[in-house]
Short mmCIF file of C-alpha atoms and ligand atoms in Angstrom, two decimals:
data_model
loop_
_atom_site.label_atom_id
_atom_site.label_comp_id
_atom_site.label_asym_id
_atom_site.label_seq_id
_atom_site.Cartn_x
_atom_site.Cartn_y
_atom_site.Cartn_z
CA MET A 1 -23.28 -133.56 -186.65
CA THR A 2 -25.13 -134.54 -183.50
CA GLU A 3 -23.97 -134.03 -179.95
CA ALA A 4 -22.29 -136.95 -178.19
CA GLY A 5 -24.71 -139.06 -176.20
CA PHE A 6 -23.86 -141.50 -173.44
CA VAL A 7 -25.29 -144.94 -173.03
CA PHE A 8 -25.01 -145.06 -169.24
CA ASN A 9 -25.40 -142.56 -166.41
CA GLU A 10 -22.60 -140.34 -165.23
CA LYS A 11 -21.86 -138.92 -161.79
CA PRO A 12 -22.25 -135.19 -161.10
CA ILE A 13 -18.51 -134.66 -160.53
CA ARG A 14 -16.24 -134.00 -163.52
CA ILE A 15 -12.81 -135.42 -162.69
CA ASP A 16 -9.77 -133.63 -164.06
CA SER A 17 -6.70 -135.12 -162.38
CA GLY A 18 -5.46 -137.51 -159.74
CA ALA A 19 -2.50 -137.89 -157.40
CA GLY A 20 -1.95 -140.55 -154.74
CA PRO A 21 -5.22 -141.28 -152.92
CA TYR A 22 -6.87 -138.11 -154.30
CA LEU A 23 -8.94 -137.15 -157.32
CA TYR A 24 -9.57 -133.52 -158.30
CA ASP A 25 -12.55 -132.16 -160.20
CA THR A 26 -12.49 -129.35 -162.75
CA GLU A 27 -13.20 -126.81 -159.98
CA GLY A 28 -10.14 -128.00 -158.05
CA THR A 29 -12.13 -129.78 -155.32
CA GLU A 30 -10.18 -132.63 -153.73
CA TYR A 31 -11.80 -136.04 -153.19
CA LEU A 32 -10.35 -138.89 -151.17
CA ASP A 33 -10.81 -141.88 -153.47
CA PHE A 34 -11.78 -144.75 -151.17
CA GLY A 35 -13.11 -146.87 -154.01
CA ALA A 36 -9.95 -146.56 -156.12
CA SER A 37 -12.38 -146.62 -159.07
CA TYR A 38 -13.17 -150.27 -158.28
CA ALA A 39 -9.75 -151.28 -156.98
CA VAL A 40 -7.95 -150.12 -160.11
CA THR A 41 -5.32 -147.91 -158.45
CA PRO A 42 -3.54 -149.92 -155.72
CA THR A 43 -0.47 -147.67 -156.06
CA GLY A 44 -2.60 -144.50 -155.97
CA HIS A 45 -3.40 -142.23 -158.90
CA CYS A 46 -0.49 -141.48 -161.24
CA HIS A 47 2.24 -143.06 -159.12
CA PRO A 48 5.46 -141.39 -160.38
CA GLU A 49 7.26 -144.69 -161.00
CA VAL A 50 4.37 -146.09 -163.02
CA VAL A 51 4.07 -142.85 -165.00
CA ALA A 52 7.82 -142.84 -165.74
CA ALA A 53 7.76 -146.48 -166.88
CA VAL A 54 4.83 -145.80 -169.23
CA GLN A 55 6.44 -142.65 -170.65
CA GLN A 56 9.71 -144.47 -171.29
CA GLN A 57 7.94 -147.40 -172.97
CA VAL A 58 5.67 -145.24 -175.12
CA GLU A 59 8.75 -143.64 -176.64
CA GLN A 60 10.64 -146.91 -177.09
CA LEU A 61 7.93 -149.18 -178.52
CA MET A 62 4.18 -148.64 -178.27
CA TYR A 63 3.05 -151.89 -179.83
CA VAL A 64 4.17 -155.08 -181.42
CA GLN A 65 2.11 -158.23 -181.87
CA ALA A 66 2.43 -160.82 -179.11
CA SER A 67 4.12 -163.47 -181.26
CA TYR A 68 7.28 -161.34 -181.19
CA PRO A 69 9.00 -161.76 -177.82
CA VAL A 70 9.80 -158.48 -176.08
CA ASP A 71 11.79 -158.04 -172.87
CA ILE A 72 9.17 -156.09 -170.95
CA ARG A 73 6.51 -158.77 -171.56
CA ASP A 74 8.93 -161.51 -170.46
CA ASP A 75 9.87 -159.48 -167.37
CA LEU A 76 6.21 -159.07 -166.42
CA SER A 77 5.42 -162.76 -166.97
CA THR A 78 8.43 -163.75 -164.86
CA THR A 79 7.44 -161.38 -162.05
CA LEU A 80 3.80 -162.50 -162.12
CA ALA A 81 4.76 -166.18 -162.12
CA ALA A 82 7.19 -165.62 -159.23
CA SER A 83 4.49 -163.81 -157.23
CA ALA A 84 1.93 -166.57 -157.71
CA PRO A 85 1.41 -169.34 -155.17
CA GLY A 86 2.72 -172.80 -156.06
CA ASP A 87 3.28 -173.79 -159.66
CA ILE A 88 0.80 -171.65 -161.61
CA GLY A 89 3.57 -170.09 -163.64
CA ASN A 90 2.08 -170.08 -167.17
CA VAL A 91 0.84 -166.59 -168.03
CA TRP A 92 -1.78 -165.49 -170.58
CA LEU A 93 -2.12 -161.69 -170.88
CA CYS A 94 -5.26 -159.90 -172.04
CA ASN A 95 -7.04 -156.59 -171.57
CA SER A 96 -9.61 -156.90 -168.78
CA GLY A 97 -10.97 -159.03 -165.98
CA THR A 98 -13.78 -160.51 -167.99
CA GLU A 99 -11.30 -161.61 -170.67
CA ALA A 100 -9.05 -163.20 -168.05
CA ASN A 101 -12.03 -165.26 -166.84
CA GLU A 102 -13.17 -165.96 -170.38
CA ALA A 103 -9.72 -167.46 -171.02
CA ALA A 104 -9.89 -169.41 -167.74
CA ILE A 105 -13.21 -170.95 -168.79
CA LYS A 106 -11.92 -171.78 -172.29
CA PHE A 107 -8.64 -173.25 -170.99
CA ALA A 108 -10.42 -175.37 -168.36
CA ARG A 109 -12.89 -176.72 -170.92
CA SER A 110 -10.16 -177.43 -173.44
CA ALA A 111 -7.76 -179.05 -170.94
CA THR A 112 -10.43 -181.29 -169.41
CA GLY A 113 -12.49 -181.96 -172.53
CA ARG A 114 -15.61 -181.19 -170.45
CA SER A 115 -18.00 -178.27 -170.44
CA LYS A 116 -19.70 -177.88 -167.03
CA ILE A 117 -18.59 -174.90 -164.96
CA VAL A 118 -19.66 -174.72 -161.33
CA ALA A 119 -19.88 -171.11 -160.07
CA THR A 120 -21.24 -169.58 -156.87
CA LYS A 121 -24.41 -167.69 -156.05
CA ASN A 122 -23.70 -163.96 -155.64
CA GLY A 123 -20.42 -164.34 -157.55
CA PHE A 124 -19.27 -161.81 -160.16
CA HIS A 125 -16.89 -162.67 -162.99
CA GLY A 126 -17.47 -160.08 -165.72
CA ARG A 127 -19.85 -159.14 -168.50
CA THR A 128 -18.84 -160.86 -171.73
CA LEU A 129 -21.15 -163.73 -172.63
CA GLY A 130 -18.99 -166.48 -171.11
CA ALA A 131 -17.93 -164.73 -167.88
CA LEU A 132 -21.45 -163.33 -167.59
CA ALA A 133 -22.81 -166.88 -167.61
CA ALA A 134 -20.70 -167.49 -164.47
CA THR A 135 -22.03 -164.29 -162.84
CA TRP A 136 -25.01 -164.64 -160.51
CA LYS A 137 -27.05 -161.43 -160.72
CA LYS A 138 -30.12 -161.83 -162.95
CA LYS A 139 -30.20 -158.10 -163.76
CA TYR A 140 -26.82 -158.36 -165.52
CA LYS A 141 -27.84 -161.43 -167.52
CA LYS A 142 -31.53 -161.42 -168.38
CA PRO A 143 -31.52 -158.95 -171.33
CA PHE A 144 -28.67 -160.79 -173.07
CA GLU A 145 -29.75 -164.43 -172.97
CA PRO A 146 -28.94 -166.99 -174.20
CA LEU A 147 -25.48 -166.83 -172.61
CA ALA A 148 -22.79 -169.52 -172.80
CA GLY A 149 -24.26 -172.82 -171.60
CA ASP A 150 -23.59 -175.45 -168.95
CA PHE A 151 -23.05 -173.26 -165.88
CA GLU A 152 -24.37 -174.43 -162.51
CA PHE A 153 -24.57 -172.33 -159.33
CA VAL A 154 -24.01 -173.45 -155.76
CA PRO A 155 -24.45 -171.40 -152.57
CA TYR A 156 -21.10 -169.85 -151.61
CA GLY A 157 -19.67 -171.70 -148.60
CA ASP A 158 -22.06 -174.70 -148.76
CA HIS A 159 -19.94 -177.86 -148.61
CA GLU A 160 -22.74 -180.31 -149.42
CA ALA A 161 -23.96 -178.40 -152.46
CA LEU A 162 -20.40 -178.25 -153.73
CA GLU A 163 -19.92 -181.97 -153.29
CA ALA A 164 -23.19 -182.67 -155.10
CA ALA A 165 -22.33 -180.37 -158.03
CA VAL A 166 -18.75 -181.43 -158.82
CA ASP A 167 -18.62 -184.65 -160.82
CA GLU A 168 -17.05 -186.36 -163.83
CA GLU A 169 -18.58 -183.76 -166.16
CA THR A 170 -17.13 -180.76 -164.35
CA ALA A 171 -14.48 -178.76 -166.19
CA ALA A 172 -13.98 -176.22 -163.40
CA VAL A 173 -15.18 -174.66 -160.19
CA LEU A 174 -14.87 -170.88 -160.48
CA LEU A 175 -15.08 -168.62 -157.42
CA GLU A 176 -13.72 -165.52 -155.67
CA PRO A 177 -11.79 -165.92 -152.37
CA ILE A 178 -13.89 -163.00 -151.08
CA GLN A 179 -16.98 -162.10 -153.11
CA GLY A 180 -16.63 -158.44 -154.08
CA GLU A 181 -19.69 -157.28 -156.03
CA GLY A 182 -21.76 -159.84 -154.12
CA GLY A 183 -21.35 -157.87 -150.88
CA ILE A 184 -17.80 -158.50 -149.52
CA ASN A 185 -18.50 -162.09 -148.47
CA PRO A 186 -15.39 -163.87 -147.20
CA THR A 187 -14.90 -167.59 -147.59
CA THR A 188 -13.29 -169.92 -145.08
CA HIS A 189 -10.14 -172.01 -145.27
CA GLU A 190 -12.31 -175.15 -145.00
CA TYR A 191 -14.46 -174.20 -147.98
CA LEU A 192 -11.51 -173.36 -150.25
CA GLN A 193 -9.89 -176.59 -149.11
CA ALA A 194 -13.07 -178.47 -150.04
CA VAL A 195 -13.09 -176.85 -153.49
CA ARG A 196 -9.45 -177.89 -153.88
CA GLU A 197 -10.17 -181.47 -152.84
CA GLN A 198 -13.38 -181.89 -154.85
CA THR A 199 -11.84 -180.54 -158.06
CA ALA A 200 -8.69 -182.64 -157.62
CA ALA A 201 -10.74 -185.78 -156.92
CA HIS A 202 -12.69 -185.32 -160.18
CA ASP A 203 -9.79 -184.06 -162.35
CA ALA A 204 -11.52 -180.68 -162.71
CA ALA A 205 -9.80 -177.30 -162.52
CA MET A 206 -10.04 -174.99 -159.51
CA VAL A 207 -10.23 -171.42 -160.80
CA LEU A 208 -9.77 -168.55 -158.35
CA ASP A 209 -10.92 -165.14 -159.54
CA GLU A 210 -8.57 -162.75 -157.69
CA ILE A 211 -9.47 -159.79 -159.88
CA GLN A 212 -10.69 -157.78 -156.89
CA THR A 213 -8.93 -159.58 -154.01
CA GLY A 214 -5.46 -159.82 -155.54
CA LEU A 215 -2.40 -157.57 -155.72
CA GLY A 216 -2.02 -157.09 -151.98
CA ARG A 217 -5.49 -155.77 -151.23
CA THR A 218 -6.37 -158.37 -148.59
CA GLY A 219 -2.96 -158.16 -146.89
CA THR A 220 -1.11 -160.78 -148.92
CA MET A 221 -0.18 -160.58 -152.60
CA TRP A 222 -3.00 -163.04 -153.40
CA ALA A 223 -5.87 -163.72 -151.00
CA THR A 224 -5.40 -167.48 -151.34
CA GLU A 225 -1.89 -167.23 -149.84
CA GLU A 226 -3.47 -166.81 -146.43
CA PHE A 227 -4.94 -170.31 -146.81
CA GLY A 228 -1.97 -171.91 -148.55
CA ILE A 229 -4.23 -173.22 -151.32
CA VAL A 230 -2.94 -173.38 -154.89
CA PRO A 231 -5.63 -173.29 -157.59
CA ASP A 232 -5.09 -174.62 -161.13
CA ILE A 233 -5.93 -171.22 -162.61
CA LEU A 234 -5.80 -167.75 -161.04
CA THR A 235 -7.13 -164.63 -162.74
CA THR A 236 -6.15 -161.02 -162.06
CA ALA A 237 -6.88 -157.63 -163.68
CA LYS A 238 -8.24 -154.34 -162.24
CA GLY A 239 -5.21 -152.77 -160.45
CA LEU A 240 -2.52 -154.80 -162.19
CA ALA A 241 -1.37 -151.91 -164.42
CA SER A 242 -2.48 -149.07 -162.06
CA GLY A 243 -5.22 -148.00 -164.47
CA LEU A 244 -4.21 -149.16 -167.92
CA PRO A 245 -6.31 -152.03 -169.31
CA ILE A 246 -4.88 -155.44 -168.55
CA GLY A 247 -5.89 -158.89 -167.37
CA ALA A 248 -3.90 -162.06 -166.76
CA THR A 249 -4.73 -165.75 -166.49
CA LEU A 250 -2.11 -167.77 -164.62
CA CYS A 251 -2.26 -171.54 -164.87
CA ARG A 252 -0.55 -174.81 -164.12
CA ASP A 253 1.23 -176.86 -166.78
CA TRP A 254 -1.63 -179.34 -167.29
CA ILE A 255 -3.94 -176.44 -168.15
CA ALA A 256 -1.40 -174.64 -170.35
CA ASP A 257 -0.56 -177.87 -172.19
CA GLY A 258 -4.22 -178.40 -173.11
CA ALA A 259 -5.25 -174.76 -173.49
CA GLY A 260 -6.30 -175.04 -177.12
CA ASP A 261 -6.16 -172.01 -179.41
CA HIS A 262 -6.75 -168.53 -178.03
CA GLY A 263 -5.52 -165.03 -178.87
CA SER A 264 -6.06 -161.30 -178.70
CA THR A 265 -4.51 -158.51 -180.77
CA PHE A 266 -3.56 -156.42 -177.75
CA SER A 267 -2.38 -159.32 -175.57
CA GLY A 268 0.76 -158.29 -173.69
CA GLY A 269 1.25 -154.92 -175.40
CA PRO A 270 4.53 -153.34 -174.26
CA VAL A 271 3.03 -150.18 -172.70
CA VAL A 272 0.57 -152.00 -170.42
CA CYS A 273 3.30 -154.51 -169.58
CA ALA A 274 5.58 -151.64 -168.51
CA ALA A 275 2.78 -150.19 -166.37
CA ALA A 276 2.10 -153.60 -164.79
CA GLN A 277 5.78 -154.33 -164.16
CA ALA A 278 6.16 -150.92 -162.48
CA THR A 279 3.01 -151.57 -160.43
CA LEU A 280 4.35 -154.92 -159.20
CA ASP A 281 7.70 -153.27 -158.39
CA VAL A 282 5.97 -150.55 -156.36
CA LEU A 283 3.84 -153.14 -154.51
CA ALA A 284 7.03 -155.02 -153.57
CA ASN A 285 9.34 -152.07 -152.88
CA GLU A 286 6.81 -150.20 -150.75
CA ASP A 287 5.73 -153.45 -149.04
CA LEU A 288 2.12 -152.57 -149.83
CA PRO A 289 0.47 -155.96 -149.10
CA ALA A 290 1.79 -155.85 -145.50
CA HIS A 291 0.79 -152.19 -145.28
CA ALA A 292 -2.73 -153.10 -146.46
CA ALA A 293 -2.94 -155.72 -143.71
CA GLU A 294 -1.83 -153.25 -141.03
CA ILE A 295 -3.86 -150.22 -142.13
CA GLY A 296 -6.86 -152.42 -142.97
CA ALA A 297 -6.91 -153.84 -139.43
CA TYR A 298 -6.58 -150.32 -138.02
CA LEU A 299 -9.42 -149.01 -140.19
CA THR A 300 -11.70 -151.97 -139.44
CA ASP A 301 -11.14 -151.62 -135.68
CA ALA A 302 -11.79 -147.88 -135.81
CA LEU A 303 -14.98 -148.44 -137.83
CA GLN A 304 -16.13 -151.08 -135.37
CA THR A 305 -15.64 -148.66 -132.45
CA ALA A 306 -17.24 -145.69 -134.21
CA ILE A 307 -20.23 -147.24 -136.00
CA GLY A 308 -20.27 -150.93 -135.04
CA ASP A 309 -23.53 -150.52 -133.13
CA ASP A 310 -25.23 -148.56 -135.92
CA VAL A 311 -24.68 -151.07 -138.73
CA ARG A 312 -25.50 -154.73 -139.31
CA ASP A 313 -21.94 -155.90 -139.99
CA ILE A 314 -18.41 -154.78 -140.84
CA ARG A 315 -16.45 -157.45 -142.71
CA GLY A 316 -13.64 -158.13 -145.15
CA ARG A 317 -9.87 -158.39 -145.07
CA GLY A 318 -7.10 -155.85 -145.34
CA LEU A 319 -8.31 -152.97 -147.51
CA MET A 320 -11.34 -154.80 -148.90
CA ILE A 321 -14.03 -153.78 -146.43
CA GLY A 322 -17.81 -154.04 -146.54
CA ILE A 323 -20.12 -152.18 -144.17
CA GLU A 324 -23.59 -153.69 -144.18
CA VAL A 325 -25.99 -150.91 -143.28
CA LYS A 326 -29.57 -151.11 -142.11
CA ARG A 327 -31.01 -149.06 -144.98
CA GLY A 328 -29.92 -148.53 -148.62
CA ALA A 329 -26.17 -148.15 -149.05
CA ASN A 330 -26.68 -146.19 -152.29
CA ARG A 331 -28.29 -143.24 -150.56
CA LEU A 332 -25.15 -142.72 -148.38
CA LEU A 333 -22.72 -142.38 -151.28
CA PRO A 334 -23.80 -138.95 -152.61
CA THR A 335 -23.68 -137.52 -149.06
CA LEU A 336 -20.21 -138.93 -148.52
CA ALA A 337 -19.04 -137.54 -151.87
CA LEU A 338 -20.67 -134.12 -151.84
CA GLU A 339 -20.51 -133.28 -148.12
CA HIS A 340 -17.34 -135.09 -147.06
CA ASN A 341 -15.43 -135.34 -150.35
CA ILE A 342 -15.01 -139.08 -149.98
CA LEU A 343 -15.66 -141.45 -152.88
CA ALA A 344 -16.80 -144.96 -151.92
CA LEU A 345 -18.69 -147.78 -153.62
CA PRO A 346 -21.78 -149.89 -153.11
CA ALA A 347 -21.80 -153.70 -153.19
CA GLY A 348 -25.39 -154.71 -153.69
CA ARG A 349 -28.20 -152.77 -152.04
CA THR A 350 -27.12 -152.82 -148.40
CA VAL A 351 -23.33 -152.87 -148.41
CA LEU A 352 -21.06 -149.85 -148.55
CA ARG A 353 -17.72 -150.93 -149.97
CA LEU A 354 -14.25 -149.52 -149.29
CA LEU A 355 -11.41 -150.46 -151.67
CA PRO A 356 -8.94 -147.60 -151.17
CA PRO A 357 -5.51 -147.42 -152.79
CA LEU A 358 -3.05 -149.46 -150.70
CA ILE A 359 -0.93 -146.36 -150.01
CA ILE A 360 -3.38 -144.68 -147.59
CA ASP A 361 -2.20 -143.80 -144.08
CA ARG A 362 -3.90 -143.55 -140.67
CA ASP A 363 -4.94 -139.92 -141.22
CA HIS A 364 -6.89 -140.94 -144.32
CA ALA A 365 -8.47 -143.79 -142.37
CA ASP A 366 -9.39 -141.48 -139.45
CA HIS A 367 -10.94 -138.96 -141.84
CA VAL A 368 -13.16 -141.63 -143.39
CA VAL A 369 -14.16 -143.06 -140.00
CA ASN A 370 -15.21 -139.59 -138.79
CA ALA A 371 -17.21 -138.93 -141.94
CA LEU A 372 -18.91 -142.33 -141.77
CA SER A 373 -19.85 -141.87 -138.15
CA GLU A 374 -21.52 -138.59 -139.11
CA VAL A 375 -23.30 -140.10 -142.10
CA ILE A 376 -24.30 -143.41 -140.52
CA GLY A 377 -24.18 -142.83 -136.73
C1 PLP B 401 -14.32 -156.39 -161.83
C2 PLP B 401 -14.33 -157.86 -161.73
C3 PLP B 401 -14.36 -158.67 -162.88
C4 PLP B 401 -14.48 -158.10 -164.27
O1 PLP B 401 -13.39 -157.30 -164.63
P1 PLP B 401 -13.54 -156.26 -165.86
O2 PLP B 401 -12.16 -155.73 -166.05
O3 PLP B 401 -14.54 -155.23 -165.46
O4 PLP B 401 -14.01 -157.05 -167.03
C5 PLP B 401 -14.33 -160.04 -162.71
N1 PLP B 401 -14.25 -160.59 -161.49
C6 PLP B 401 -14.21 -159.85 -160.36
C7 PLP B 401 -14.09 -160.53 -159.04
C8 PLP B 401 -14.26 -158.46 -160.44
O5 PLP B 401 -14.24 -157.74 -159.33
#
């Protein structure tokens, strides 16, 4: 017997439990979780309604293969389809964000009979070999090459480069409505509109990766709602089941009709479906997208007043906020965690990222603003 080893680094805080916006370590120290472990807990940690739904489902049926219809999976698909903009009502369920994008890439290639995928510089779409090929950062890709082929990158927001890249060989344009890992870089209505028009003009698919932006975080259920643009495929994951592993690929009929053959053993398992259905119910019943818009605007204004002059930029939407600092963002995080008991995230080298649970109130926001003005100001 050897001792367990770990492949990647761990943080110096051993987490024991969570409730609402808080995590607790084994010593009982309380941390305000303003990263929501990468946007995975929109409803907060261990929301009682999500916990109850999971407990009930675990006892009733833990697993059955996806070719057997079950009510909870149908309920979730119906709710997801109803929440989606326009007519992207066909739902494929999987187990993570990268798988949701992997399916999007496969479906787009199969439905168009083409292979070229246009993605954006600084974009992030996951770490399996297909989604990784659509991801920009060299560090994530280099050791694993060759990745899936025929991916082309254009600068995010550059209309001319987009127009030059999309042609008769393009299966899809894949992008985030706000780049998350890339540094909280918002797009504009005009650019999304151009992606919509270019893809439509060349019979290619527009794929929006809403894995980080979706589920109310930016102030609407899906970030694209703000622009009124309906993609052909929309992917979601992260917070969809409040912490259980799930991903979903929503698509229009022409994509679903030509989707080819795809599958996954755990696709649409009843327990994760129950967790996701409860999560969507909580988002709706507690009006969390509107709350995210309101509290996000409050937090952004307060940050602007407190530290606006000390940082390069504060940007984002709703509760997806990036603070671009003058020196390394990474060095601020341990101070925030260990001296102020606030957990936040980096996004690249210079951006400090806030993705709190959508249930936070003004006191939580004030607490974080005060801590950041001490750490940054
Ligand atoms: C996190 C993320 C992914 C990958 O999701 P995983 O569940 O980690 O595979 C893909 N796209 C975006 C925009 C993300 O933020």
